[in-house]
Amino acid sequence: MRISLPISRGLFVLMLLVSAPMAGRALDNGLARTPPMGWNSWNKYACKGLNEKVVRETADAMVSSGMKDAGYQYVVMDDCWQVGRDAQGNILADPERFPSGIKALADYVHSKGLKFGLYTDVGTMTCAKRPGSIGHEYQDAKQYAAWGVDYLKEDWCNTLPGQNSESSYTLMRNALGEAGRPIVFSICEWGSTKPWLWAGQVGNLWRATPDIQDCWDCKRSWGGGGIAPILDLMDGIESYSGPGHWNDPDMLEVGNGGMTNEEYKTHFSMWAMFSAPLLAGNDISNMSPETKEILLNKDVIAIDQDALGQQARRVKKTGDLEVWSKQLSDGGRAVALVNRSAATASISASWTDVGYPDSLSATVRDLWTKKLSSNVKGSFSADVPSHGVVMVRLNP
Ligand code: GLA
C-alpha cells in the first residue's frame, strides 16, 4: 500500500519528536532531588580494607554518631567487593571478605533505616581489576535490584578503545530503569568527557573532577588534586547542576588526616556551597570531636540540601581571596569568603556581588560561629584564616 506524502511526513515528525534527545532535562527517575548524602568506602579503606565488618560498623556508626539524623543515608561500597563471575555470568562477591553475602549486608544496612550502594565500572575491569560490567549491564542491574541496592556508582577504567561514555552510561541507565527498583545512578568518568554536557538525562550525579586528594592544593601527575584545584574546576559549570542531576566534585576527605581542621571546614563548606553530594570518606566509627563537628554542622548541611539546588558561583576573585555566592530557596544567599593565601586576610562581600540592591537590610548569620548580625546594609567583611572560610547565610 502506498502511504500518501502528508501522512508519512507526519509520522516522520512524530518519530523525530519521540526519539529526539530532551536537551536540558534531568534523569526522570525521581531520585536525588537534593544532593545524595552518605558514606563511601574508597577514600579511607581503598581496596585492601573493604569487608563486611567495616560496612556493618559504618552503618552502626552512621546511626550512633547522629549522622543519620543529620541526613546521611547511603552506605556505599566502592571497588573490590566483587571477585569474578559464575558460569552463567552472574557477578560474584568476594566470599572471604563478604562471607554473609551482599544481600545479607544490604538487609543489615536497611535494618538501620539506611540505604545501600555498590560500585561497578563500564569497562572490562574496574580500576582495581575486578570484573567490569561491559556486556553484563542488564544482568548486573537485575542482580543489584534483587540484592536491594539503592545506589550504583559506575567508574570509567579499562574501557575498550573508542568506547563512548554517553552511550555506555546510557546503557546502564536503561538497565537500571528496567531492574524494578529505584537506584540512584552515579556516573564516575572523572569529568574527562565533560559529562555536564550530556549526563543530565543519564545519571543523578556525575563526577566533574578527577580523584580528590587529601590535601589543600597538591596536584598529581595523573590528574588528581586537592581542594584548591577542585574549586577552580567547579567554577563555570554551575548551570548544569540541579535537583536530580548534580555536578560531583568527589567524596569527602574530612577526617582522613591530610589537612588541618581549618582546611576541612573549607572543604565541607564549599561542597555545601556547590550542592555537592556529601559522601563522607572517613572512618566514622572513630571520629575526633572536630571531625564530628564539621560533618554534623546542620546549618552547613542545610545549605547543601537547599531545595533550589543551585551551585554556588565565584562572584569575586582578588588574587587568593574569593567570594562565592549561592541563591537559596527562601530568597536568601549562602556566601563563602575563602582565603587561599598563606596568611589571615580580610575579605568583604558586597550586596551587589550577591545580586542584592545596595540599600537592602539583611541579617548575616555565621554558620560556623553562629554569630548573628542584624540590619546589615551594603556589605559585610571578615578576617579569614589562611586556607579557611567564613560561611554565612544572608536573609533580607
Ligand atoms: C577511580 C574512582 C575512585 C574510586 C577508584 C576505585 O579512581 O574515581 O573514586 O572509585 O577508582 O578503584
GROMACS .gro file of C-alpha atoms and ligand atoms in nm:
model
  408
    1MET     CA    1   0.000   0.000   0.000
    2ARG     CA    2   0.121   0.349  -0.083
    3ILE     CA    3   0.130   0.593   0.203
    4SER     CA    4   0.043   0.946   0.099
    5LEU     CA    5   0.310   1.206   0.149
    6PRO     CA    6   0.140   1.416   0.424
    7ILE     CA    7   0.087   1.107   0.645
    8SER     CA    8   0.441   0.979   0.603
    9ARG     CA    9   0.575   1.327   0.679
   10GLY     CA   10   0.353   1.342   0.988
   11LEU     CA   11   0.478   1.004   1.101
   12PHE     CA   12   0.833   1.114   1.043
   13VAL     CA   13   0.785   1.426   1.257
   14LEU     CA   14   0.623   1.215   1.530
   15MET     CA   15   0.913   0.971   1.525
   16LEU     CA   16   1.156   1.259   1.549
   17LEU     CA   17   0.971   1.400   1.849
   18VAL     CA   18   0.965   1.065   2.025
   19SER     CA   19   1.330   0.993   1.965
   20ALA     CA   20   1.471   1.347   2.000
   21PRO     CA   21   1.708   1.393   2.291
   22MET     CA   22   1.540   1.603   2.558
   23ALA     CA   23   1.818   1.857   2.593
   24GLY     CA   24   1.848   2.014   2.934
   25ARG     CA   25   1.613   1.769   3.106
   26ALA     CA   26   1.708   1.575   3.415
   27LEU     CA   27   1.700   1.199   3.452
   28ASP     CA   28   1.338   1.122   3.522
   29ASN     CA   29   1.373   0.862   3.799
   30GLY     CA   30   1.253   1.091   4.078
   31LEU     CA   31   1.568   1.032   4.285
   32ALA     CA   32   1.831   1.261   4.439
   33ARG     CA   33   1.611   1.570   4.437
   34THR     CA   34   1.863   1.706   4.685
   35PRO     CA   35   2.230   1.601   4.667
   36PRO     CA   36   2.278   1.243   4.798
   37MET     CA   37   2.433   1.217   5.144
   38GLY     CA   38   2.605   0.914   5.291
   39TRP     CA   39   2.939   0.738   5.311
   40ASN     CA   40   3.166   0.564   5.060
   41SER     CA   41   3.444   0.320   5.148
   42TRP     CA   42   3.712   0.430   4.899
   43ASN     CA   43   3.888   0.736   5.048
   44LYS     CA   44   3.963   0.560   5.377
   45TYR     CA   45   3.964   0.185   5.305
   46ALA     CA   46   4.058   0.174   4.933
   47CYS     CA   47   4.074  -0.183   4.801
   48LYS     CA   48   4.253  -0.359   5.080
   49GLY     CA   49   4.046  -0.251   5.378
   50LEU     CA   50   3.696  -0.320   5.245
   51ASN     CA   51   3.497  -0.604   5.406
   52GLU     CA   52   3.155  -0.668   5.554
   53LYS     CA   53   3.268  -0.591   5.910
   54VAL     CA   54   3.371  -0.238   5.809
   55VAL     CA   55   3.041  -0.184   5.631
   56ARG     CA   56   2.833  -0.309   5.924
   57GLU     CA   57   3.029  -0.098   6.173
   58THR     CA   58   2.992   0.203   5.946
   59ALA     CA   59   2.615   0.156   5.932
   60ASP     CA   60   2.607   0.129   6.312
   61ALA     CA   61   2.818   0.444   6.347
   62MET     CA   62   2.606   0.632   6.097
   63VAL     CA   63   2.320   0.596   6.343
   64SER     CA   64   2.506   0.631   6.676
   65SER     CA   65   2.710   0.937   6.566
   66GLY     CA   66   2.397   1.131   6.471
   67MET     CA   67   2.491   1.131   6.103
   68LYS     CA   68   2.172   0.953   6.003
   69ASP     CA   69   1.964   1.215   6.186
   70ALA     CA   70   2.166   1.486   6.010
   71GLY     CA   71   2.063   1.343   5.670
   72TYR     CA   72   2.338   1.095   5.577
   73GLN     CA   73   2.166   0.798   5.422
   74TYR     CA   74   2.361   0.590   5.166
   75VAL     CA   75   2.627   0.337   5.273
   76VAL     CA   76   2.821   0.273   4.953
   77MET     CA   77   3.083   0.002   4.893
   78ASP     CA   78   3.337   0.111   4.634
   79ASP     CA   79   3.582  -0.104   4.435
   80CYS     CA   80   3.691  -0.455   4.541
   81TRP     CA   81   3.369  -0.611   4.671
   82GLN     CA   82   3.348  -0.822   4.353
   83VAL     CA   83   3.578  -1.109   4.259
   84GLY     CA   84   3.454  -1.283   3.942
   85ARG     CA   85   3.156  -1.425   3.753
   86ASP     CA   86   2.999  -1.770   3.764
   87ALA     CA   87   2.940  -1.990   3.458
   88GLN     CA   88   2.616  -1.802   3.385
   89GLY     CA   89   2.795  -1.470   3.402
   90ASN     CA   90   2.647  -1.366   3.738
   91ILE     CA   91   2.867  -1.125   3.930
   92LEU     CA   92   3.019  -1.279   4.244
   93ALA     CA   93   3.116  -1.104   4.567
   94ASP     CA   94   3.448  -1.191   4.731
   95PRO     CA   95   3.346  -1.476   4.968
   96GLU     CA   96   3.637  -1.414   5.203
   97ARG     CA   97   3.555  -1.050   5.262
   98PHE     CA   98   3.177  -1.096   5.241
   99PRO     CA   99   3.107  -1.440   5.389
  100SER     CA  100   2.742  -1.346   5.459
  101GLY     CA  101   2.684  -1.228   5.102
  102ILE     CA  102   2.573  -0.896   4.962
  103LYS     CA  103   2.200  -0.950   5.020
  104ALA     CA  104   2.254  -1.002   5.393
  105LEU     CA  105   2.471  -0.691   5.409
  106ALA     CA  106   2.212  -0.481   5.226
  107ASP     CA  107   1.945  -0.616   5.461
  108TYR     CA  108   2.158  -0.515   5.759
  109VAL     CA  109   2.206  -0.162   5.626
  110HIS     CA  110   1.833  -0.137   5.555
  111SER     CA  111   1.752  -0.260   5.906
  112LYS     CA  112   1.925   0.055   6.036
  113GLY     CA  113   1.694   0.272   5.826
  114LEU     CA  114   1.974   0.343   5.579
  115LYS     CA  115   2.022   0.276   5.207
  116PHE     CA  116   2.282   0.055   5.040
  117GLY     CA  117   2.510   0.128   4.746
  118LEU     CA  118   2.756  -0.057   4.522
  119TYR     CA  119   3.027   0.021   4.268
  120THR     CA  120   3.092  -0.109   3.918
  121ASP     CA  121   3.271   0.000   3.601
  122VAL     CA  122   3.167   0.041   3.235
  123GLY     CA  123   3.477  -0.140   3.107
  124THR     CA  124   3.611  -0.493   3.115
  125MET     CA  125   3.757  -0.445   3.464
  126THR     CA  126   3.722  -0.195   3.747
  127CYS     CA  127   4.015   0.033   3.829
  128ALA     CA  128   4.131  -0.231   4.082
  129LYS     CA  129   4.100  -0.503   3.814
  130ARG     CA  130   3.778  -0.663   3.940
  131PRO     CA  131   3.513  -0.763   3.683
  132GLY     CA  132   3.357  -0.471   3.496
  133SER     CA  133   3.000  -0.456   3.369
  134ILE     CA  134   3.054  -0.447   2.992
  135GLY     CA  135   2.822  -0.697   2.824
  136HIS     CA  136   2.651  -0.773   3.156
  137GLU     CA  137   2.465  -0.446   3.219
  138TYR     CA  138   2.110  -0.588   3.231
  139GLN     CA  139   2.216  -0.900   3.419
  140ASP     CA  140   2.405  -0.697   3.680
  141ALA     CA  141   2.131  -0.437   3.721
  142LYS     CA  142   1.881  -0.716   3.787
  143GLN     CA  143   2.114  -0.875   4.040
  144TYR     CA  144   2.173  -0.542   4.217
  145ALA     CA  145   1.798  -0.485   4.242
  146ALA     CA  146   1.749  -0.837   4.381
  147TRP     CA  147   2.016  -0.771   4.644
  148GLY     CA  148   1.843  -0.446   4.748
  149VAL     CA  149   2.089  -0.195   4.603
  150ASP     CA  150   1.969   0.168   4.619
  151TYR     CA  151   2.269   0.348   4.466
  152LEU     CA  152   2.515   0.250   4.194
  153LYS     CA  153   2.844   0.423   4.114
  154GLU     CA  154   2.988   0.330   3.774
  155ASP     CA  155   3.354   0.400   3.702
  156TRP     CA  156   3.545   0.451   3.374
  157CYS     CA  157   3.854   0.225   3.389
  158ASN     CA  158   3.960  -0.042   3.137
  159THR     CA  159   3.724   0.075   2.865
  160LEU     CA  160   3.751  -0.061   2.511
  161PRO     CA  161   3.936   0.154   2.256
  162GLY     CA  162   3.694   0.422   2.139
  163GLN     CA  163   3.426   0.329   2.391
  164ASN     CA  164   3.176   0.614   2.411
  165SER     CA  165   3.095   0.747   2.756
  166GLU     CA  166   2.743   0.874   2.688
  167SER     CA  167   2.623   0.554   2.526
  168SER     CA  168   2.795   0.330   2.783
  169TYR     CA  169   2.634   0.511   3.076
  170THR     CA  170   2.301   0.531   2.893
  171LEU     CA  171   2.306   0.152   2.860
  172MET     CA  172   2.341   0.111   3.235
  173ARG     CA  173   2.079   0.380   3.299
  174ASN     CA  174   1.836   0.183   3.083
  175ALA     CA  175   1.928  -0.142   3.257
  176LEU     CA  176   1.869   0.015   3.598
  177GLY     CA  177   1.542   0.158   3.470
  178GLU     CA  178   1.420  -0.192   3.398
  179ALA     CA  179   1.557  -0.356   3.712
  180GLY     CA  180   1.243  -0.289   3.911
  181ARG     CA  181   1.395  -0.088   4.197
  182PRO     CA  182   1.472   0.283   4.237
  183ILE     CA  183   1.852   0.313   4.214
  184VAL     CA  184   2.042   0.641   4.224
  185PHE     CA  185   2.289   0.637   3.934
  186SER     CA  186   2.631   0.793   3.996
  187ILE     CA  187   2.849   0.843   3.687
  188CYS     CA  188   3.222   0.846   3.752
  189GLU     CA  189   3.425   0.931   3.441
  190TRP     CA  190   3.623   1.200   3.628
  191GLY     CA  191   3.497   1.487   3.412
  192SER     CA  192   3.702   1.355   3.121
  193THR     CA  193   3.429   1.380   2.855
  194LYS     CA  194   3.254   1.687   3.002
  195PRO     CA  195   2.962   1.486   3.145
  196TRP     CA  196   2.776   1.803   3.247
  197LEU     CA  197   2.703   1.848   2.875
  198TRP     CA  198   2.536   1.508   2.828
  199ALA     CA  199   2.471   1.335   3.159
  200GLY     CA  200   2.168   1.532   3.282
  201GLN     CA  201   1.931   1.269   3.147
  202VAL     CA  202   2.164   0.979   3.210
  203GLY     CA  203   2.273   0.999   3.574
  204ASN     CA  204   2.164   1.156   3.901
  205LEU     CA  205   2.519   1.278   3.959
  206TRP     CA  206   2.843   1.275   3.769
  207ARG     CA  207   3.199   1.330   3.876
  208ALA     CA  208   3.302   1.664   3.731
  209THR     CA  209   3.661   1.642   3.853
  210PRO     CA  210   3.947   1.387   3.883
  211ASP     CA  211   4.005   1.191   4.205
  212ILE     CA  212   4.018   1.406   4.518
  213GLN     CA  213   4.341   1.400   4.718
  214ASP     CA  214   4.354   1.457   5.095
  215CYS     CA  215   4.549   1.782   5.064
  216TRP     CA  216   4.482   2.153   5.024
  217ASP     CA  217   4.641   2.230   4.687
  218CYS     CA  218   4.850   1.934   4.571
  219LYS     CA  219   4.815   1.811   4.213
  220ARG     CA  220   4.910   1.461   4.097
  221SER     CA  221   5.065   1.399   3.753
  222TRP     CA  222   4.772   1.170   3.662
  223GLY     CA  223   4.518   1.445   3.733
  224GLY     CA  224   4.410   1.401   4.096
  225GLY     CA  225   4.419   1.709   4.312
  226GLY     CA  226   4.330   1.871   4.642
  227ILE     CA  227   4.062   2.118   4.741
  228ALA     CA  228   4.204   2.431   4.576
  229PRO     CA  229   4.230   2.283   4.223
  230ILE     CA  230   3.881   2.134   4.259
  231LEU     CA  231   3.737   2.480   4.341
  232ASP     CA  232   3.878   2.605   4.011
  233LEU     CA  233   3.738   2.309   3.814
  234MET     CA  234   3.388   2.366   3.958
  235ASP     CA  235   3.390   2.731   3.854
  236GLY     CA  236   3.192   2.777   3.532
  237ILE     CA  237   2.979   2.461   3.523
  238GLU     CA  238   2.713   2.583   3.770
  239SER     CA  239   2.423   2.591   3.529
  240TYR     CA  240   2.437   2.215   3.458
  241SER     CA  241   2.365   2.111   3.818
  242GLY     CA  242   2.025   2.096   3.985
  243PRO     CA  243   1.764   1.872   4.151
  244GLY     CA  244   1.809   1.513   4.032
  245HIS     CA  245   2.128   1.583   3.833
  246TRP     CA  246   2.434   1.704   4.020
  247ASN     CA  247   2.791   1.800   3.941
  248ASP     CA  248   3.002   1.586   4.176
  249PRO     CA  249   3.342   1.717   4.294
  250ASP     CA  250   3.413   1.373   4.454
  251MET     CA  251   3.374   1.228   4.801
  252LEU     CA  252   3.476   1.397   5.124
  253GLU     CA  253   3.821   1.367   5.281
  254VAL     CA  254   3.713   1.530   5.610
  255GLY     CA  255   3.872   1.340   5.900
  256ASN     CA  256   4.128   1.144   5.696
  257GLY     CA  257   4.426   1.332   5.840
  258GLY     CA  258   4.592   1.501   5.541
  259MET     CA  259   4.457   1.850   5.606
  260THR     CA  260   4.410   2.084   5.902
  261ASN     CA  261   4.066   2.121   6.056
  262GLU     CA  262   4.054   2.472   5.911
  263GLU     CA  263   4.107   2.324   5.563
  264TYR     CA  264   3.849   2.052   5.625
  265LYS     CA  265   3.599   2.322   5.727
  266THR     CA  266   3.663   2.497   5.395
  267HIS     CA  267   3.632   2.166   5.209
  268PHE     CA  268   3.297   2.084   5.372
  269SER     CA  269   3.163   2.440   5.340
  270MET     CA  270   3.247   2.458   4.970
  271TRP     CA  271   3.093   2.117   4.896
  272ALA     CA  272   2.774   2.252   5.057
  273MET     CA  273   2.804   2.572   4.854
  274PHE     CA  274   2.830   2.356   4.541
  275SER     CA  275   2.519   2.149   4.627
  276ALA     CA  276   2.762   1.859   4.600
  277PRO     CA  277   2.685   1.504   4.707
  278LEU     CA  278   2.808   1.473   5.068
  279LEU     CA  279   2.961   1.127   5.090
  280ALA     CA  280   3.180   1.105   5.398
  281GLY     CA  281   3.501   0.916   5.320
  282ASN     CA  282   3.649   0.867   5.667
  283ASP     CA  283   3.629   0.609   5.946
  284ILE     CA  284   3.304   0.728   6.100
  285SER     CA  285   3.329   0.471   6.383
  286ASN     CA  286   3.628   0.663   6.523
  287MET     CA  287   3.582   1.034   6.466
  288SER     CA  288   3.756   1.311   6.657
  289PRO     CA  289   3.522   1.573   6.808
  290GLU     CA  290   3.649   1.822   6.544
  291THR     CA  291   3.566   1.588   6.253
  292LYS     CA  292   3.222   1.525   6.400
  293GLU     CA  293   3.161   1.895   6.444
  294ILE     CA  294   3.236   1.950   6.075
  295LEU     CA  295   3.038   1.660   5.929
  296LEU     CA  296   2.742   1.730   6.159
  297ASN     CA  297   2.713   2.107   6.111
  298LYS     CA  298   2.341   2.119   6.037
  299ASP     CA  299   2.345   2.481   5.920
  300VAL     CA  300   2.604   2.399   5.655
  301ILE     CA  301   2.421   2.079   5.558
  302ALA     CA  302   2.102   2.284   5.515
  303ILE     CA  303   2.282   2.497   5.256
  304ASP     CA  304   2.387   2.181   5.068
  305GLN     CA  305   2.034   2.043   5.082
  306ASP     CA  306   1.853   2.366   4.993
  307ALA     CA  307   1.559   2.282   4.768
  308LEU     CA  308   1.661   2.523   4.492
  309GLY     CA  309   1.968   2.309   4.432
  310GLN     CA  310   2.183   2.590   4.296
  311GLN     CA  311   2.559   2.550   4.264
  312ALA     CA  312   2.749   2.850   4.406
  313ARG     CA  313   2.924   3.088   4.169
  314ARG     CA  314   3.257   3.255   4.229
  315VAL     CA  315   3.140   3.617   4.218
  316LYS     CA  316   3.468   3.782   4.317
  317LYS     CA  317   3.834   3.684   4.300
  318THR     CA  318   4.116   3.911   4.410
  319GLY     CA  319   4.430   3.702   4.391
  320ASP     CA  320   4.391   3.429   4.652
  321LEU     CA  321   4.084   3.589   4.814
  322GLU     CA  322   3.749   3.472   4.683
  323VAL     CA  323   3.377   3.528   4.736
  324TRP     CA  324   3.133   3.253   4.638
  325SER     CA  325   2.756   3.301   4.645
  326LYS     CA  326   2.459   3.067   4.621
  327GLN     CA  327   2.096   3.164   4.593
  328LEU     CA  328   1.864   2.985   4.838
  329SER     CA  329   1.501   2.883   4.802
  330ASP     CA  330   1.383   3.142   5.060
  331GLY     CA  331   1.543   3.429   4.869
  332GLY     CA  332   1.846   3.429   5.099
  333ARG     CA  333   2.206   3.376   4.997
  334ALA     CA  334   2.478   3.149   5.126
  335VAL     CA  335   2.807   3.332   5.095
  336ALA     CA  336   3.154   3.188   5.147
  337LEU     CA  337   3.464   3.402   5.188
  338VAL     CA  338   3.761   3.180   5.101
  339ASN     CA  339   4.122   3.265   5.175
  340ARG     CA  340   4.363   3.057   4.965
  341SER     CA  341   4.667   3.258   5.074
  342ALA     CA  342   4.926   3.171   5.340
  343ALA     CA  343   4.819   3.441   5.590
  344THR     CA  344   4.500   3.565   5.755
  345ALA     CA  345   4.325   3.824   5.537
  346SER     CA  346   4.017   4.042   5.544
  347ILE     CA  347   3.763   3.961   5.272
  348SER     CA  348   3.446   4.154   5.201
  349ALA     CA  349   3.135   4.074   5.000
  350SER     CA  350   2.902   4.349   4.886
  351TRP     CA  351   2.530   4.305   4.834
  352THR     CA  352   2.573   4.377   4.464
  353ASP     CA  353   2.826   4.089   4.446
  354VAL     CA  354   2.548   3.851   4.551
  355GLY     CA  355   2.266   4.009   4.348
  356TYR     CA  356   2.106   4.231   4.613
  357PRO     CA  357   2.047   4.606   4.591
  358ASP     CA  358   2.294   4.808   4.794
  359SER     CA  359   2.022   4.955   5.018
  360LEU     CA  360   1.886   4.618   5.132
  361SER     CA  361   1.896   4.543   5.503
  362ALA     CA  362   1.976   4.179   5.585
  363THR     CA  363   2.067   3.950   5.872
  364VAL     CA  364   2.407   3.786   5.846
  365ARG     CA  365   2.443   3.455   6.028
  366ASP     CA  366   2.785   3.292   6.054
  367LEU     CA  367   2.722   2.919   6.001
  368TRP     CA  368   3.031   2.811   6.198
  369THR     CA  369   3.045   3.056   6.492
  370LYS     CA  370   2.662   3.101   6.488
  371LYS     CA  371   2.706   3.476   6.540
  372LEU     CA  372   2.405   3.675   6.415
  373SER     CA  373   2.424   4.037   6.295
  374SER     CA  374   2.102   4.223   6.215
  375ASN     CA  375   2.022   4.517   5.987
  376VAL     CA  376   2.345   4.487   5.790
  377LYS     CA  377   2.348   4.707   5.479
  378GLY     CA  378   2.562   4.715   5.166
  379SER     CA  379   2.832   4.462   5.252
  380PHE     CA  380   2.994   4.254   5.522
  381SER     CA  381   3.354   4.158   5.577
  382ALA     CA  382   3.550   3.923   5.798
  383ASP     CA  383   3.903   3.817   5.880
  384VAL     CA  384   3.953   3.475   5.726
  385PRO     CA  385   4.240   3.247   5.834
  386SER     CA  386   4.482   3.102   5.581
  387HIS     CA  387   4.308   2.824   5.379
  388GLY     CA  388   3.998   2.900   5.586
  389VAL     CA  389   3.643   3.005   5.518
  390VAL     CA  390   3.381   3.230   5.666
  391MET     CA  391   3.044   3.099   5.557
  392VAL     CA  392   2.728   3.297   5.624
  393ARG     CA  393   2.363   3.296   5.542
  394LEU     CA  394   2.216   3.629   5.437
  395ASN     CA  395   1.845   3.686   5.472
  396PRO     CA  396   1.679   4.015   5.373
  397GLA     C1  397   3.855   0.559   4.045
  397GLA     C2  398   3.743   0.645   4.104
  397GLA     C3  399   3.754   0.646   4.255
  397GLA     C4  400   3.745   0.502   4.308
  397GLA     C5  401   3.852   0.415   4.243
  397GLA     C6  402   3.831   0.268   4.274
  397GLA     O1  403   3.980   0.616   4.066
  397GLA     O2  404   3.747   0.776   4.053
  397GLA     O3  405   3.651   0.725   4.313
  397GLA     O4  406   3.616   0.453   4.281
  397GLA     O5  407   3.851   0.428   4.101
  397GLA     O6  408   3.925   0.186   4.214
   0.00000   0.00000   0.00000
